[in-house]
CSV table of C-alpha atoms and ligand atoms in Angstrom, one decimal:
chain,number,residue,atom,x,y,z
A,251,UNK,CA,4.9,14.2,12.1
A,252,UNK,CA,6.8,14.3,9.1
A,253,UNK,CA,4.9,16.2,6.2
A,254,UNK,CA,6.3,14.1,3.5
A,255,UNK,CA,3.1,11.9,4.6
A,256,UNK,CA,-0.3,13.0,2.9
A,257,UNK,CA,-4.0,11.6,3.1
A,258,UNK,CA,-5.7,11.6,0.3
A,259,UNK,CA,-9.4,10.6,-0.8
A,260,UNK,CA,-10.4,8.9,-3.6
A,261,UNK,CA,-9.3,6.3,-6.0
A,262,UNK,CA,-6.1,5.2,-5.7
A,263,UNK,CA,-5.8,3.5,-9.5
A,264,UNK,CA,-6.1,7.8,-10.9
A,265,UNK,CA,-3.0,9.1,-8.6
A,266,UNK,CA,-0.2,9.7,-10.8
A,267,UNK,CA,2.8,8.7,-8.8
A,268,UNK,CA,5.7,6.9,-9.0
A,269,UNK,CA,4.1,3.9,-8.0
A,270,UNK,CA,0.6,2.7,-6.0
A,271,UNK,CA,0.6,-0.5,-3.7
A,272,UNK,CA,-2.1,-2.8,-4.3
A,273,UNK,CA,-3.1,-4.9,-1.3
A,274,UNK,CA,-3.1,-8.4,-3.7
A,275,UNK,CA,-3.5,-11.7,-2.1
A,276,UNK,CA,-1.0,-14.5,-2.3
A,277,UNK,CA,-1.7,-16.0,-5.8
A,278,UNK,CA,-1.4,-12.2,-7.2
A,279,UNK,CA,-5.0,-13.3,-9.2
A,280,UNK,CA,-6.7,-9.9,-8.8
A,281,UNK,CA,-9.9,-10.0,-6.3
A,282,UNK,CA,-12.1,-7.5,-5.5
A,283,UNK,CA,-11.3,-4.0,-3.4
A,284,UNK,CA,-8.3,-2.1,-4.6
A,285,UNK,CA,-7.2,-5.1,-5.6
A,286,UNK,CA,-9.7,-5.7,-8.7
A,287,UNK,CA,-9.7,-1.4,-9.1
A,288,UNK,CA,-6.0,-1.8,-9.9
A,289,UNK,CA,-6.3,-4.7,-12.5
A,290,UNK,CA,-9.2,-3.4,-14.2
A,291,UNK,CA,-7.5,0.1,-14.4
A,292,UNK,CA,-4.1,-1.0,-15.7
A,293,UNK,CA,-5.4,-3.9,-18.1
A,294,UNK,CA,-6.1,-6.9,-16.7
A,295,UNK,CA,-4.6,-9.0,-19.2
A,296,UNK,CA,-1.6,-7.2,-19.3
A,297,UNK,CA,-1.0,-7.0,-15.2
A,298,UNK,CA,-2.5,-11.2,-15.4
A,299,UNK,CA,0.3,-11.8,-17.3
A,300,UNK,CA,3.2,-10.2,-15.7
A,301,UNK,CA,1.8,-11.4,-12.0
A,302,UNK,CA,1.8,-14.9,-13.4
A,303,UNK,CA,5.6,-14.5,-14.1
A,304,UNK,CA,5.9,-13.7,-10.7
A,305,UNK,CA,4.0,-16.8,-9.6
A,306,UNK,CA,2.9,-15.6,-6.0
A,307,UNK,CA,4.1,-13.2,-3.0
A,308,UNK,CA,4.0,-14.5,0.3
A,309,UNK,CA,1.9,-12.5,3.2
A,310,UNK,CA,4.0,-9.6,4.6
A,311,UNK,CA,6.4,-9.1,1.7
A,312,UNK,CA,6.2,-7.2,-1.7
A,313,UNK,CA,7.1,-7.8,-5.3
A,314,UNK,CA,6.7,-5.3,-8.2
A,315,UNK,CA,5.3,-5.4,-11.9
A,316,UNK,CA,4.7,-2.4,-14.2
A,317,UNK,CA,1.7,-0.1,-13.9
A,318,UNK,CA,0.8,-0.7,-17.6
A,319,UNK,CA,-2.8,1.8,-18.4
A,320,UNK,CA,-2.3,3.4,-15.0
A,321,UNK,CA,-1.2,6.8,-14.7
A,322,UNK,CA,1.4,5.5,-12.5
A,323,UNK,CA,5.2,4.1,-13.5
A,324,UNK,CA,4.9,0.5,-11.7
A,325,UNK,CA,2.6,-1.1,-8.9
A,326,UNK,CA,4.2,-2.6,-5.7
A,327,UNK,CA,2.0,-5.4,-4.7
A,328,UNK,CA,1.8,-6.5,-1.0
A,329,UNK,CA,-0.3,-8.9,1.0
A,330,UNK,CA,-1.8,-8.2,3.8
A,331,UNK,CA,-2.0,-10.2,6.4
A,332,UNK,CA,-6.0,-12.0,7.1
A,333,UNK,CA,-7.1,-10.7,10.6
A,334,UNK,CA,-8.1,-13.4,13.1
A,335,UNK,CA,-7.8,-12.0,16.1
A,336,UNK,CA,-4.9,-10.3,16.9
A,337,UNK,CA,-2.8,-13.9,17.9
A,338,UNK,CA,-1.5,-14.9,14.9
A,339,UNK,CA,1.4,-12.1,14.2
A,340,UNK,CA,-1.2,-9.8,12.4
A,341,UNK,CA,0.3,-6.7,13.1
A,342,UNK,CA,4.1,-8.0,12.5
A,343,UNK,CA,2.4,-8.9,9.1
A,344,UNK,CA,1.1,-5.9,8.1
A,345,UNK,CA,4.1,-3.3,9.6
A,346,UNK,CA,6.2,-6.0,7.0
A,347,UNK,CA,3.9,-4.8,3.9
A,348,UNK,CA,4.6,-1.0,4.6
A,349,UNK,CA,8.4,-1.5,5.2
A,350,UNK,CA,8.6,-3.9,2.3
A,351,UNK,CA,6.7,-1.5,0.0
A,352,UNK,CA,9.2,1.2,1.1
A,353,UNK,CA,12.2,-0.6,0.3
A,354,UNK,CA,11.3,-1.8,-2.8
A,355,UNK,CA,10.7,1.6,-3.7
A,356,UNK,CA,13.6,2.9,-2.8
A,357,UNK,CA,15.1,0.0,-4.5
A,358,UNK,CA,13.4,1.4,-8.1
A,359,UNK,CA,14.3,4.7,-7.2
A,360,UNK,CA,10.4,6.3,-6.6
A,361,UNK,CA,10.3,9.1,-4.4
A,362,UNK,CA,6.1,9.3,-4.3
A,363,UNK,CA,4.5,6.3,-3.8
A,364,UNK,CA,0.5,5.6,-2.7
A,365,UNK,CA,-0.8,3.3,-0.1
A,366,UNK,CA,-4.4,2.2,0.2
A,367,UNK,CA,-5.2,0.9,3.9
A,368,UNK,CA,-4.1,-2.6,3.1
A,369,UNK,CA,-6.3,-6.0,5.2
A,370,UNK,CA,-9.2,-2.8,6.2
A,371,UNK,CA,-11.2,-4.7,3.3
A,372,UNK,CA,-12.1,-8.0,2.8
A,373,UNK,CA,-9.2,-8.7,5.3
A,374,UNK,CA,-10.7,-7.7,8.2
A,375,UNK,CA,-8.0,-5.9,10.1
A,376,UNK,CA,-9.5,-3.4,12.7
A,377,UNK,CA,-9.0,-0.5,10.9
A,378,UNK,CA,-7.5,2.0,13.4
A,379,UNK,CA,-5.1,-0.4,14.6
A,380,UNK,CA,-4.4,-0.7,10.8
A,381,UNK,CA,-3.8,3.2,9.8
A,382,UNK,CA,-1.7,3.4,13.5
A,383,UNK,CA,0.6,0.7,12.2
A,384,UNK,CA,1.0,1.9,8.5
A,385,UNK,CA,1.4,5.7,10.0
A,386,UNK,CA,4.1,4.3,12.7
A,387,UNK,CA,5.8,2.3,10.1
A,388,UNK,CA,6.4,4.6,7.2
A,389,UNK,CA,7.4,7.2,8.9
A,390,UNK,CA,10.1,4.9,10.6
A,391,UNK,CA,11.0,4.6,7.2
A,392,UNK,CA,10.8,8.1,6.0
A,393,UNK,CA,13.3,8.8,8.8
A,394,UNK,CA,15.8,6.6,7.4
A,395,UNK,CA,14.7,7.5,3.0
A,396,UNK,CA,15.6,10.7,2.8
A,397,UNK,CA,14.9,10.6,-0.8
A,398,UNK,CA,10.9,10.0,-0.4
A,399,UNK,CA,9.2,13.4,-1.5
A,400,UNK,CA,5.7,11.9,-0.9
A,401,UNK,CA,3.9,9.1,0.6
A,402,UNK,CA,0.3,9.2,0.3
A,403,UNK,CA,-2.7,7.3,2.5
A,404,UNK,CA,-5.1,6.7,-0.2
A,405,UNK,CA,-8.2,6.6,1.3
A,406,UNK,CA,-11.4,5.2,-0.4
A,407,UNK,CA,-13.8,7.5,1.9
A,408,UNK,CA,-14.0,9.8,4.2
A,409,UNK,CA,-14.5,7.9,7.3
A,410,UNK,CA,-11.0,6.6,6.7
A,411,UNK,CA,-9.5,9.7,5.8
A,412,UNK,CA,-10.5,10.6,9.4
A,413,UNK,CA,-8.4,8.0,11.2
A,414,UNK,CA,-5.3,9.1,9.0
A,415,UNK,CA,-5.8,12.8,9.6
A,416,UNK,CA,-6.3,12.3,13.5
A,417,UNK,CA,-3.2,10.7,13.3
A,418,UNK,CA,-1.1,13.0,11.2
A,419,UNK,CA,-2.3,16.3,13.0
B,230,ADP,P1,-7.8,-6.2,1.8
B,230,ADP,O1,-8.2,-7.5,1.1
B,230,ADP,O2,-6.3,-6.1,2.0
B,230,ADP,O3,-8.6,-6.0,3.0
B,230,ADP,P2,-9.5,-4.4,0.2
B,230,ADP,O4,-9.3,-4.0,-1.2
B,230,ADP,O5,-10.7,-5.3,0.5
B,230,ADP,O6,-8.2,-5.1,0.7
B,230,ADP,O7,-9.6,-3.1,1.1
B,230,ADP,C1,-8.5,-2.3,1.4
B,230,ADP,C2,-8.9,-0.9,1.5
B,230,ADP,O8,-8.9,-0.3,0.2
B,230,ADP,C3,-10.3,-0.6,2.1
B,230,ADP,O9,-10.2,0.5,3.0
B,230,ADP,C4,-11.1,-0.2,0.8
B,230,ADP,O10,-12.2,0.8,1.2
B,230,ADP,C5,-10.1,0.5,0.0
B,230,ADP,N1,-10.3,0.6,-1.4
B,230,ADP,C6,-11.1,-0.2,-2.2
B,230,ADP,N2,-11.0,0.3,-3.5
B,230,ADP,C7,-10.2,1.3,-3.5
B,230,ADP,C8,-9.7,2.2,-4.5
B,230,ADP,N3,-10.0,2.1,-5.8
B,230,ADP,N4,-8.8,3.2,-4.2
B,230,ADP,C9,-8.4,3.3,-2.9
B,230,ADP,N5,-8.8,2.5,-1.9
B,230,ADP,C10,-9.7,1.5,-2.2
């Protein structure tokens, strides 16, 4: 396993990183999970306002805006794909966020970037089929971005951590 990958518990809107992902919906209007954790944290008005520029992000793909109050520079913002079922290109959808996230990172020129374990929310996405697709798919990536010092599975608790860490070992 490469090493450049880390698991790490706690909240992801304190790591002070080049950028965090937030797993946003569609209409980038803040929610609840990491999702409402990230607006609160870098001033809602503030992040409102520069999402609403944007407009929206479709499933599977990324867009960026400025981390603002967070510790970090910028915040890549990905949607995760709704899980229902397993038939509907779920896991296509979500390998797309983690590949999207990295290339828009590489794009900005980050070399430590923060994942939280997008659609295991509200989303629904069975979570170790989740953490074996985002472990698979950056590290696909890492193998190509040489440049990436750092990529780190920000994991709300423990139990998450776990799925990660059997992974990574
Ligand atoms: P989704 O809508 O993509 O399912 P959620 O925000 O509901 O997104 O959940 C995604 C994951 O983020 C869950 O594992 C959840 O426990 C975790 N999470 C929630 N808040 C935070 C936070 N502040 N930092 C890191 N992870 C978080």
């Amino acid at each position: 396993m490469d090493d450049r990958m880390q698991v790490w518990v706690g909240d992801i809107t304190t790591l002070k990183v080049d950028a965090i992902v937030n797993a946003a919906n569609s209409q980038l209007a803040g929610g609840g999970g990491v999702d409402g954790a990230i607006h609160r944290a870098a001033g809602a008005e503030q992040l409102q306002a520069a999402c609403r520029m944007i407009g929206g992000c479709a499933t599977g793909q990324a867009v960026i805006t400025p981390g603002f109050d967070l510790p970090a520079k910028a915040i890549i913002h990905t949607v995760g794909p709704v899980w229902s079922g397993g038939q509907n290109n779920e896991a296509t959808l979500l390998r797309s966020c983690y590949s999207e996230s990295m290339t828009m990172a590489v794009r900005e020129g980050f070399r430590c970037i923060a994942f939280p374990a997008i659609s295991c929310g509200v989303y629904g996405y069975p979570k170790e089929q989740a953490v074996a697709i985002a472990v698979d798919e950056v590290e696909r990536c890492l193998e190509t971005y040489l440049m990436f010092k750092r990529v780190i599975f920000a994991c709300f608790d423990q139990s998450m951590a776990d799925l990660y860490n059997r992974l990574l070992a």
